[in-house]
Amino acid sequence: PWPLRAMSQLPRLHVWLLRYEVTQAGTLPPLPTTALHGALARALHEEACVAPARPSCRGCPAQPTCTYPTLFEPYHTALPRLRDLGVTTELPRPLVISPDEPFLPTGQSSVPVQSGEIVTFRLTAMDEVWQHWNFLRRALERAGRRGVGPRDARAHLRLIDVQPIPNSPPTADSVEVTLRFVTPLRVKHRGQISSEVDAQLLLEAILRRAHLLAQLNGKAWEPDDDVARLAASLESVADLRVVRLGRYSGRQERWMLWPGLVGTVRLRGAAVAALLPLLHFGSLAQIGKATTFGFGRYELEVAKKTSAQRKGIVAQVQAGG
């Protein structure tokens, strides 16, 4: 049985595929969503803010219900509940955007795009984002028209399609699953960005992400202790490499170099089938640091059991192993 008693209380996530057409050639960063994030935030503020003369959202009477702070600067009354999870200044956002094929990062090189080319992104959001969809869609259109990328080589984009992506959790009877990180994973271990990961570190990162989003959604959610035991029982084989992606921070007015891991982690063991719903949740929500900018997205590849593997597990259960 699924070991998380409170799995039904996890935030419900929706996924959309955004398709843009390039209307003016330009250059995108190695991880294009590092630029799209800032452009979208500015566009949404312009669309939704009812008091643009204020220096910040803090203290504004409209803050608890306004679209912009809800999506990009979540209301700070939730902050005390998250300090035990390591959140000190900024709350997690209820939406993330990541690039999609073929614009997945492979290194530090920028990506030139030509007029007429199609650029795709994946948007994942919690249920509450539905209430702000009209503002968000207009902001997505405005951000694309204004341009994404460096000032001297911005690519201008026209939003042509928004399609929901089915995201039901897999139900395969399996003892093996592969996590393919298509955007860099930046997960901390003992206070440092880790250069190695295993099953336990990955499951801890997924649980933390689930806990943060549940708290942001106002839900009391605690994972079952069985998750740590099941994770410890898994064999993990990692084939990862470090990539270092640069992004310009408009707020800090400087370039920042962020290392992360791309590649695959294969998990194997009898506990895989029980952990599939949580692994699926992590593939939607993205994990680790800087998910807001598109980091930490992985695709889940599930291997079905062979008849010999099924017989082996049945024999193990009958023997009381």
mmCIF file of C-alpha atoms in Angstrom:
data_model
loop_
_atom_site.group_PDB
_atom_site.id
_atom_site.type_symbol
_atom_site.label_atom_id
_atom_site.label_comp_id
_atom_site.label_asym_id
_atom_site.label_seq_id
_atom_site.Cartn_x
_atom_site.Cartn_y
_atom_site.Cartn_z
ATOM 1 C CA PRO A 1 0.000 0.000 0.000
ATOM 2 C CA TRP A 2 1.035 3.630 -0.545
ATOM 3 C CA PRO A 3 2.952 4.659 2.601
ATOM 4 C CA LEU A 4 1.862 8.300 2.764
ATOM 5 C CA ARG A 5 -1.342 8.408 4.746
ATOM 6 C CA ALA A 6 -1.874 12.064 3.790
ATOM 7 C CA MET A 7 -1.146 11.752 0.060
ATOM 8 C CA SER A 8 -4.654 12.960 -0.779
ATOM 9 C CA GLN A 9 -3.876 16.234 1.015
ATOM 10 C CA LEU A 10 -1.000 17.162 -1.293
ATOM 11 C CA PRO A 11 -1.623 20.226 -3.452
ATOM 12 C CA ARG A 12 -3.209 19.365 -6.743
ATOM 13 C CA LEU A 13 -0.932 20.374 -9.603
ATOM 14 C CA HIS A 14 -1.928 21.353 -13.156
ATOM 15 C CA VAL A 15 0.466 21.321 -16.097
ATOM 16 C CA TRP A 16 0.240 23.280 -19.354
ATOM 17 C CA LEU A 17 2.384 23.419 -22.455
ATOM 18 C CA LEU A 18 3.007 26.997 -23.637
ATOM 19 C CA ARG A 19 3.919 27.486 -27.292
ATOM 20 C CA TYR A 20 5.412 30.760 -28.516
ATOM 21 C CA GLU A 21 6.321 31.807 -32.045
ATOM 22 C CA VAL A 22 9.434 33.935 -32.426
ATOM 23 C CA THR A 23 8.403 37.211 -34.101
ATOM 24 C CA GLN A 24 11.840 38.851 -33.859
ATOM 25 C CA ALA A 25 15.082 36.897 -33.797
ATOM 26 C CA GLY A 26 17.227 37.106 -30.706
ATOM 27 C CA THR A 27 19.163 35.134 -28.113
ATOM 28 C CA LEU A 28 17.836 33.157 -25.152
ATOM 29 C CA PRO A 29 19.886 32.293 -22.044
ATOM 30 C CA PRO A 30 21.152 28.698 -21.652
ATOM 31 C CA LEU A 31 18.162 28.104 -19.356
ATOM 32 C CA PRO A 32 15.552 30.333 -21.067
ATOM 33 C CA THR A 33 13.205 30.445 -18.080
ATOM 34 C CA THR A 34 15.748 32.390 -16.016
ATOM 35 C CA ALA A 35 14.879 35.330 -18.303
ATOM 36 C CA LEU A 36 11.204 34.497 -18.819
ATOM 37 C CA HIS A 37 10.655 34.456 -15.057
ATOM 38 C CA GLY A 38 11.683 38.088 -14.672
ATOM 39 C CA ALA A 39 9.792 39.191 -17.772
ATOM 40 C CA LEU A 40 6.650 37.429 -16.585
ATOM 41 C CA ALA A 41 6.895 38.937 -13.084
ATOM 42 C CA ARG A 42 7.134 42.472 -14.507
ATOM 43 C CA ALA A 43 4.277 41.867 -16.947
ATOM 44 C CA LEU A 44 2.025 40.402 -14.249
ATOM 45 C CA HIS A 45 2.714 43.331 -11.933
ATOM 46 C CA GLU A 46 1.661 45.731 -14.700
ATOM 47 C CA GLU A 47 -1.481 43.714 -15.434
ATOM 48 C CA ALA A 48 -2.666 43.156 -11.880
ATOM 49 C CA CYS A 49 -1.314 45.847 -9.535
ATOM 50 C CA VAL A 50 -3.972 48.300 -8.314
ATOM 51 C CA ALA A 51 -1.441 50.587 -6.582
ATOM 52 C CA PRO A 52 1.579 50.845 -8.911
ATOM 53 C CA ALA A 53 2.929 53.911 -7.092
ATOM 54 C CA ARG A 54 3.629 51.855 -3.943
ATOM 55 C CA PRO A 55 7.305 50.856 -3.508
ATOM 56 C CA SER A 56 6.367 47.244 -2.622
ATOM 57 C CA CYS A 57 3.412 44.935 -2.039
ATOM 58 C CA ARG A 58 4.061 44.765 1.694
ATOM 59 C CA GLY A 59 1.357 46.592 3.611
ATOM 60 C CA CYS A 60 -0.902 47.074 0.598
ATOM 61 C CA PRO A 61 -4.555 46.401 1.529
ATOM 62 C CA ALA A 62 -4.938 44.368 -1.680
ATOM 63 C CA GLN A 63 -1.961 42.106 -0.945
ATOM 64 C CA PRO A 64 -3.887 39.056 0.387
ATOM 65 C CA THR A 65 -5.993 38.732 -2.780
ATOM 66 C CA CYS A 66 -3.972 40.452 -5.510
ATOM 67 C CA THR A 67 -2.736 38.233 -8.339
ATOM 68 C CA TYR A 68 0.850 39.495 -8.401
ATOM 69 C CA PRO A 69 1.867 38.812 -4.767
ATOM 70 C CA THR A 70 -0.125 35.570 -4.760
ATOM 71 C CA LEU A 71 1.922 34.188 -7.653
ATOM 72 C CA PHE A 72 5.296 35.917 -7.229
ATOM 73 C CA GLU A 73 5.505 37.284 -3.679
ATOM 74 C CA PRO A 74 3.260 35.004 -1.602
ATOM 75 C CA TYR A 75 1.666 36.543 1.458
ATOM 76 C CA HIS A 76 4.163 36.635 4.339
ATOM 77 C CA THR A 77 1.811 35.476 7.097
ATOM 78 C CA ALA A 78 2.708 31.943 5.946
ATOM 79 C CA LEU A 79 6.425 32.456 6.592
ATOM 80 C CA PRO A 80 6.585 31.415 10.288
ATOM 81 C CA ARG A 81 5.115 28.002 9.430
ATOM 82 C CA LEU A 82 7.987 27.307 7.028
ATOM 83 C CA ARG A 83 11.035 28.323 9.047
ATOM 84 C CA ASP A 84 11.576 24.723 10.188
ATOM 85 C CA LEU A 85 11.869 23.765 6.496
ATOM 86 C CA GLY A 86 14.665 26.263 5.908
ATOM 87 C CA VAL A 87 12.590 29.118 4.431
ATOM 88 C CA THR A 88 13.798 32.414 5.883
ATOM 89 C CA THR A 89 12.963 35.231 3.453
ATOM 90 C CA GLU A 90 11.099 34.119 0.332
ATOM 91 C CA LEU A 91 8.197 31.691 0.215
ATOM 92 C CA PRO A 92 7.937 29.121 -2.581
ATOM 93 C CA ARG A 93 5.833 30.237 -5.541
ATOM 94 C CA PRO A 94 2.652 28.331 -6.453
ATOM 95 C CA LEU A 95 3.859 28.020 -10.063
ATOM 96 C CA VAL A 96 7.033 27.091 -11.904
ATOM 97 C CA ILE A 97 8.021 27.393 -15.560
ATOM 98 C CA SER A 98 10.616 25.216 -17.250
ATOM 99 C CA PRO A 99 11.841 24.975 -20.845
ATOM 100 C CA ASP A 100 10.727 22.105 -23.039
ATOM 101 C CA GLU A 101 12.261 20.286 -25.985
ATOM 102 C CA PRO A 102 14.343 21.293 -27.847
ATOM 103 C CA PHE A 103 15.374 24.216 -25.598
ATOM 104 C CA LEU A 104 16.752 22.205 -22.700
ATOM 105 C CA PRO A 105 20.067 23.494 -21.290
ATOM 106 C CA THR A 106 23.262 21.685 -22.231
ATOM 107 C CA GLY A 107 25.896 24.151 -21.028
ATOM 108 C CA GLN A 108 26.783 27.811 -20.676
ATOM 109 C CA SER A 109 26.119 28.798 -24.298
ATOM 110 C CA SER A 110 23.217 31.104 -25.148
ATOM 111 C CA VAL A 111 20.613 29.866 -27.623
ATOM 112 C CA PRO A 112 19.936 31.893 -30.801
ATOM 113 C CA VAL A 113 16.370 31.719 -32.145
ATOM 114 C CA GLN A 114 15.101 32.807 -35.541
ATOM 115 C CA SER A 115 11.866 34.460 -36.653
ATOM 116 C CA GLY A 116 9.138 31.859 -37.150
ATOM 117 C CA GLU A 117 10.730 29.346 -34.786
ATOM 118 C CA ILE A 118 8.533 27.747 -32.094
ATOM 119 C CA VAL A 119 9.684 27.955 -28.464
ATOM 120 C CA THR A 120 7.913 25.819 -25.855
ATOM 121 C CA PHE A 121 7.742 25.985 -22.075
ATOM 122 C CA ARG A 122 6.022 23.913 -19.408
ATOM 123 C CA LEU A 123 3.989 25.684 -16.718
ATOM 124 C CA THR A 124 3.074 23.820 -13.528
ATOM 125 C CA ALA A 125 0.788 25.461 -10.983
ATOM 126 C CA MET A 126 -1.247 24.710 -7.882
ATOM 127 C CA ASP A 127 -5.044 24.786 -7.881
ATOM 128 C CA GLU A 128 -5.323 28.371 -6.631
ATOM 129 C CA VAL A 129 -3.670 29.701 -9.786
ATOM 130 C CA TRP A 130 -6.953 29.015 -11.611
ATOM 131 C CA GLN A 131 -8.452 32.016 -9.828
ATOM 132 C CA HIS A 132 -5.842 34.255 -11.457
ATOM 133 C CA TRP A 133 -5.675 32.624 -14.886
ATOM 134 C CA ASN A 134 -6.938 35.601 -16.908
ATOM 135 C CA PHE A 135 -4.270 37.886 -15.448
ATOM 136 C CA LEU A 136 -1.604 35.203 -15.875
ATOM 137 C CA ARG A 137 -2.443 34.527 -19.514
ATOM 138 C CA ARG A 138 -2.372 38.221 -20.380
ATOM 139 C CA ALA A 139 0.979 38.535 -18.594
ATOM 140 C CA LEU A 140 2.374 35.570 -20.552
ATOM 141 C CA GLU A 141 1.338 37.327 -23.765
ATOM 142 C CA ARG A 142 2.754 40.693 -22.646
ATOM 143 C CA ALA A 143 6.083 39.199 -21.523
ATOM 144 C CA GLY A 144 6.565 37.514 -24.885
ATOM 145 C CA ARG A 145 5.738 40.637 -26.866
ATOM 146 C CA ARG A 146 8.144 42.733 -24.799
ATOM 147 C CA GLY A 147 10.958 40.260 -25.378
ATOM 148 C CA VAL A 148 12.996 37.688 -23.476
ATOM 149 C CA GLY A 149 16.764 37.628 -23.140
ATOM 150 C CA PRO A 150 19.612 40.166 -23.017
ATOM 151 C CA ARG A 151 18.700 43.788 -23.765
ATOM 152 C CA ASP A 152 20.770 43.986 -26.922
ATOM 153 C CA ALA A 153 19.464 40.685 -28.373
ATOM 154 C CA ARG A 154 15.973 40.094 -27.007
ATOM 155 C CA ALA A 155 13.835 37.497 -28.728
ATOM 156 C CA HIS A 156 10.251 38.712 -29.164
ATOM 157 C CA LEU A 157 7.609 36.034 -28.857
ATOM 158 C CA ARG A 158 3.912 35.614 -29.638
ATOM 159 C CA LEU A 159 1.916 33.230 -27.469
ATOM 160 C CA ILE A 160 0.074 30.977 -29.898
ATOM 161 C CA ASP A 161 -1.150 28.064 -27.786
ATOM 162 C CA VAL A 162 -1.737 26.922 -24.207
ATOM 163 C CA GLN A 163 -2.582 23.236 -23.847
ATOM 164 C CA PRO A 164 -3.163 21.203 -20.669
ATOM 165 C CA ILE A 165 -0.879 18.193 -20.279
ATOM 166 C CA PRO A 166 -2.350 15.026 -18.718
ATOM 167 C CA ASN A 167 -0.456 14.286 -15.521
ATOM 168 C CA SER A 168 -2.015 11.248 -13.841
ATOM 169 C CA PRO A 169 0.506 9.321 -11.727
ATOM 170 C CA PRO A 170 1.860 6.115 -13.260
ATOM 171 C CA THR A 171 0.466 2.839 -11.951
ATOM 172 C CA ALA A 172 3.008 0.459 -13.482
ATOM 173 C CA ASP A 173 4.021 -2.614 -11.487
ATOM 174 C CA SER A 174 7.734 -1.869 -11.404
ATOM 175 C CA VAL A 175 10.976 -2.385 -9.534
ATOM 176 C CA GLU A 176 12.967 0.165 -11.534
ATOM 177 C CA VAL A 177 12.509 3.822 -12.429
ATOM 178 C CA THR A 178 14.791 6.414 -14.001
ATOM 179 C CA LEU A 179 14.762 10.115 -13.157
ATOM 180 C CA ARG A 180 16.105 12.056 -16.135
ATOM 181 C CA PHE A 181 17.030 15.578 -15.068
ATOM 182 C CA VAL A 182 16.402 17.835 -18.048
ATOM 183 C CA THR A 183 17.131 21.059 -16.163
ATOM 184 C CA PRO A 184 19.928 21.292 -13.575
ATOM 185 C CA LEU A 185 19.300 19.897 -10.109
ATOM 186 C CA ARG A 186 20.555 22.085 -7.262
ATOM 187 C CA VAL A 187 19.917 20.183 -4.059
ATOM 188 C CA LYS A 188 21.634 20.971 -0.766
ATOM 189 C CA HIS A 189 23.342 18.442 1.475
ATOM 190 C CA ARG A 190 24.980 19.576 4.711
ATOM 191 C CA GLY A 191 24.649 23.193 3.686
ATOM 192 C CA GLN A 192 26.277 22.826 0.261
ATOM 193 C CA ILE A 193 24.960 22.262 -3.269
ATOM 194 C CA SER A 194 25.597 18.555 -3.684
ATOM 195 C CA SER A 195 27.615 17.117 -6.575
ATOM 196 C CA GLU A 196 26.286 13.612 -5.861
ATOM 197 C CA VAL A 197 22.779 12.335 -5.199
ATOM 198 C CA ASP A 198 21.237 9.050 -4.171
ATOM 199 C CA ALA A 199 17.733 7.749 -3.494
ATOM 200 C CA GLN A 200 17.566 9.106 0.054
ATOM 201 C CA LEU A 201 18.702 12.620 -0.896
ATOM 202 C CA LEU A 202 16.243 12.730 -3.805
ATOM 203 C CA LEU A 203 13.294 11.530 -1.733
ATOM 204 C CA GLU A 204 14.167 14.036 1.002
ATOM 205 C CA ALA A 205 14.131 16.830 -1.599
ATOM 206 C CA ILE A 206 10.767 15.693 -2.973
ATOM 207 C CA LEU A 207 9.250 15.454 0.511
ATOM 208 C CA ARG A 208 10.511 18.925 1.396
ATOM 209 C CA ARG A 209 9.022 20.354 -1.793
ATOM 210 C CA ALA A 210 5.706 18.618 -1.123
ATOM 211 C CA HIS A 211 5.690 19.880 2.462
ATOM 212 C CA LEU A 212 6.432 23.465 1.387
ATOM 213 C CA LEU A 213 3.683 23.547 -1.235
ATOM 214 C CA ALA A 214 1.171 21.932 1.126
ATOM 215 C CA GLN A 215 1.931 24.562 3.767
ATOM 216 C CA LEU A 216 1.666 27.332 1.178
ATOM 217 C CA ASN A 217 -1.736 25.925 0.273
ATOM 218 C CA GLY A 218 -2.785 26.057 3.941
ATOM 219 C CA LYS A 219 -2.744 22.297 4.477
ATOM 220 C CA ALA A 220 -1.238 20.421 7.390
ATOM 221 C CA TRP A 221 0.697 17.608 5.747
ATOM 222 C CA GLU A 222 3.273 15.235 7.203
ATOM 223 C CA PRO A 223 4.876 12.328 5.360
ATOM 224 C CA ASP A 224 4.798 8.852 6.844
ATOM 225 C CA ASP A 225 8.069 7.661 8.368
ATOM 226 C CA ASP A 226 7.957 4.670 6.015
ATOM 227 C CA VAL A 227 9.178 6.862 3.163
ATOM 228 C CA ALA A 228 12.680 7.162 4.636
ATOM 229 C CA ARG A 229 12.813 3.390 5.236
ATOM 230 C CA LEU A 230 11.675 2.612 1.698
ATOM 231 C CA ALA A 231 14.139 5.115 0.200
ATOM 232 C CA ALA A 232 16.990 3.525 2.150
ATOM 233 C CA SER A 233 16.104 0.135 0.636
ATOM 234 C CA LEU A 234 16.566 1.342 -2.947
ATOM 235 C CA GLU A 235 19.661 0.849 -5.053
ATOM 236 C CA SER A 236 20.595 4.021 -6.931
ATOM 237 C CA VAL A 237 22.915 4.450 -9.913
ATOM 238 C CA ALA A 238 23.644 8.031 -10.996
ATOM 239 C CA ASP A 239 24.981 9.153 -14.354
ATOM 240 C CA LEU A 240 25.179 12.917 -13.820
ATOM 241 C CA ARG A 241 27.395 15.771 -14.929
ATOM 242 C CA VAL A 242 27.803 19.298 -13.630
ATOM 243 C CA VAL A 243 26.656 22.201 -15.799
ATOM 244 C CA ARG A 244 27.164 25.829 -14.830
ATOM 245 C CA LEU A 245 24.489 28.178 -16.045
ATOM 246 C CA GLY A 246 24.747 31.943 -15.875
ATOM 247 C CA ARG A 247 21.839 34.272 -15.275
ATOM 248 C CA TYR A 248 21.650 38.025 -14.837
ATOM 249 C CA SER A 249 19.927 39.168 -11.666
ATOM 250 C CA GLY A 250 18.171 42.462 -12.260
ATOM 251 C CA ARG A 251 17.570 42.876 -8.544
ATOM 252 C CA GLN A 252 21.244 42.376 -7.661
ATOM 253 C CA GLU A 253 22.479 43.929 -10.933
ATOM 254 C CA ARG A 254 25.109 41.279 -11.558
ATOM 255 C CA TRP A 255 25.689 37.981 -13.324
ATOM 256 C CA MET A 256 25.382 34.841 -11.231
ATOM 257 C CA LEU A 257 26.808 31.418 -12.077
ATOM 258 C CA TRP A 258 24.681 28.554 -10.789
ATOM 259 C CA PRO A 259 26.026 24.984 -11.017
ATOM 260 C CA GLY A 260 23.655 22.037 -11.153
ATOM 261 C CA LEU A 261 23.423 18.396 -12.196
ATOM 262 C CA VAL A 262 21.874 17.009 -15.376
ATOM 263 C CA GLY A 263 21.639 13.372 -16.417
ATOM 264 C CA THR A 264 19.963 10.318 -14.945
ATOM 265 C CA VAL A 265 19.470 8.583 -11.628
ATOM 266 C CA ARG A 266 18.191 5.004 -11.787
ATOM 267 C CA LEU A 267 16.389 3.700 -8.713
ATOM 268 C CA ARG A 268 15.831 -0.021 -8.262
ATOM 269 C CA GLY A 269 14.139 -2.121 -5.609
ATOM 270 C CA ALA A 270 10.845 -3.580 -4.454
ATOM 271 C CA ALA A 271 9.859 -0.219 -2.915
ATOM 272 C CA VAL A 272 9.798 1.589 -6.283
ATOM 273 C CA ALA A 273 6.134 0.795 -6.982
ATOM 274 C CA ALA A 274 5.062 2.173 -3.591
ATOM 275 C CA LEU A 275 7.046 5.387 -4.113
ATOM 276 C CA LEU A 276 5.862 6.084 -7.670
ATOM 277 C CA PRO A 277 3.133 8.600 -6.678
ATOM 278 C CA LEU A 278 5.651 10.707 -4.758
ATOM 279 C CA LEU A 279 8.267 10.456 -7.520
ATOM 280 C CA HIS A 280 5.584 11.557 -9.982
ATOM 281 C CA PHE A 281 4.684 14.537 -7.792
ATOM 282 C CA GLY A 282 8.339 15.600 -7.763
ATOM 283 C CA SER A 283 8.511 15.408 -11.559
ATOM 284 C CA LEU A 284 5.678 17.955 -11.748
ATOM 285 C CA ALA A 285 6.650 20.252 -8.878
ATOM 286 C CA GLN A 286 10.434 20.234 -9.606
ATOM 287 C CA ILE A 287 12.862 19.909 -6.722
ATOM 288 C CA GLY A 288 15.891 21.528 -5.130
ATOM 289 C CA LYS A 289 16.940 25.170 -5.233
ATOM 290 C CA ALA A 290 15.742 27.758 -7.780
ATOM 291 C CA THR A 291 12.744 25.808 -9.070
ATOM 292 C CA THR A 292 11.104 29.193 -9.725
ATOM 293 C CA PHE A 293 13.648 29.798 -12.486
ATOM 294 C CA GLY A 294 13.180 26.365 -14.043
ATOM 295 C CA PHE A 295 15.788 24.283 -12.205
ATOM 296 C CA GLY A 296 15.213 20.777 -10.866
ATOM 297 C CA ARG A 297 12.866 19.345 -13.482
ATOM 298 C CA TYR A 298 13.084 15.641 -14.190
ATOM 299 C CA GLU A 299 11.163 13.239 -16.386
ATOM 300 C CA LEU A 300 10.098 9.893 -14.982
ATOM 301 C CA GLU A 301 10.779 6.758 -17.005
ATOM 302 C CA VAL A 302 9.170 3.649 -15.491
ATOM 303 C CA ALA A 303 10.359 0.139 -16.366
ATOM 304 C CA LYS A 304 7.716 -2.571 -16.067
ATOM 305 C CA LYS A 305 8.477 -5.746 -14.171
ATOM 306 C CA THR A 306 9.393 -8.852 -16.067
ATOM 307 C CA SER A 307 7.589 -12.109 -15.243
ATOM 308 C CA ALA A 308 10.752 -13.357 -13.524
ATOM 309 C CA GLN A 309 10.853 -10.254 -11.298
ATOM 310 C CA ARG A 310 7.184 -10.717 -10.346
ATOM 311 C CA LYS A 311 7.813 -14.353 -9.381
ATOM 312 C CA GLY A 312 10.850 -13.327 -7.337
ATOM 313 C CA ILE A 313 8.877 -10.740 -5.346
ATOM 314 C CA VAL A 314 6.009 -13.198 -4.757
ATOM 315 C CA ALA A 315 8.512 -15.798 -3.514
ATOM 316 C CA GLN A 316 10.117 -13.176 -1.242
ATOM 317 C CA VAL A 317 6.732 -12.261 0.267
ATOM 318 C CA GLN A 318 5.746 -15.931 0.752
ATOM 319 C CA ALA A 319 9.050 -16.562 2.505
ATOM 320 C CA GLY A 320 8.395 -13.621 4.820
ATOM 321 C CA GLY A 321 11.327 -11.584 3.429
#
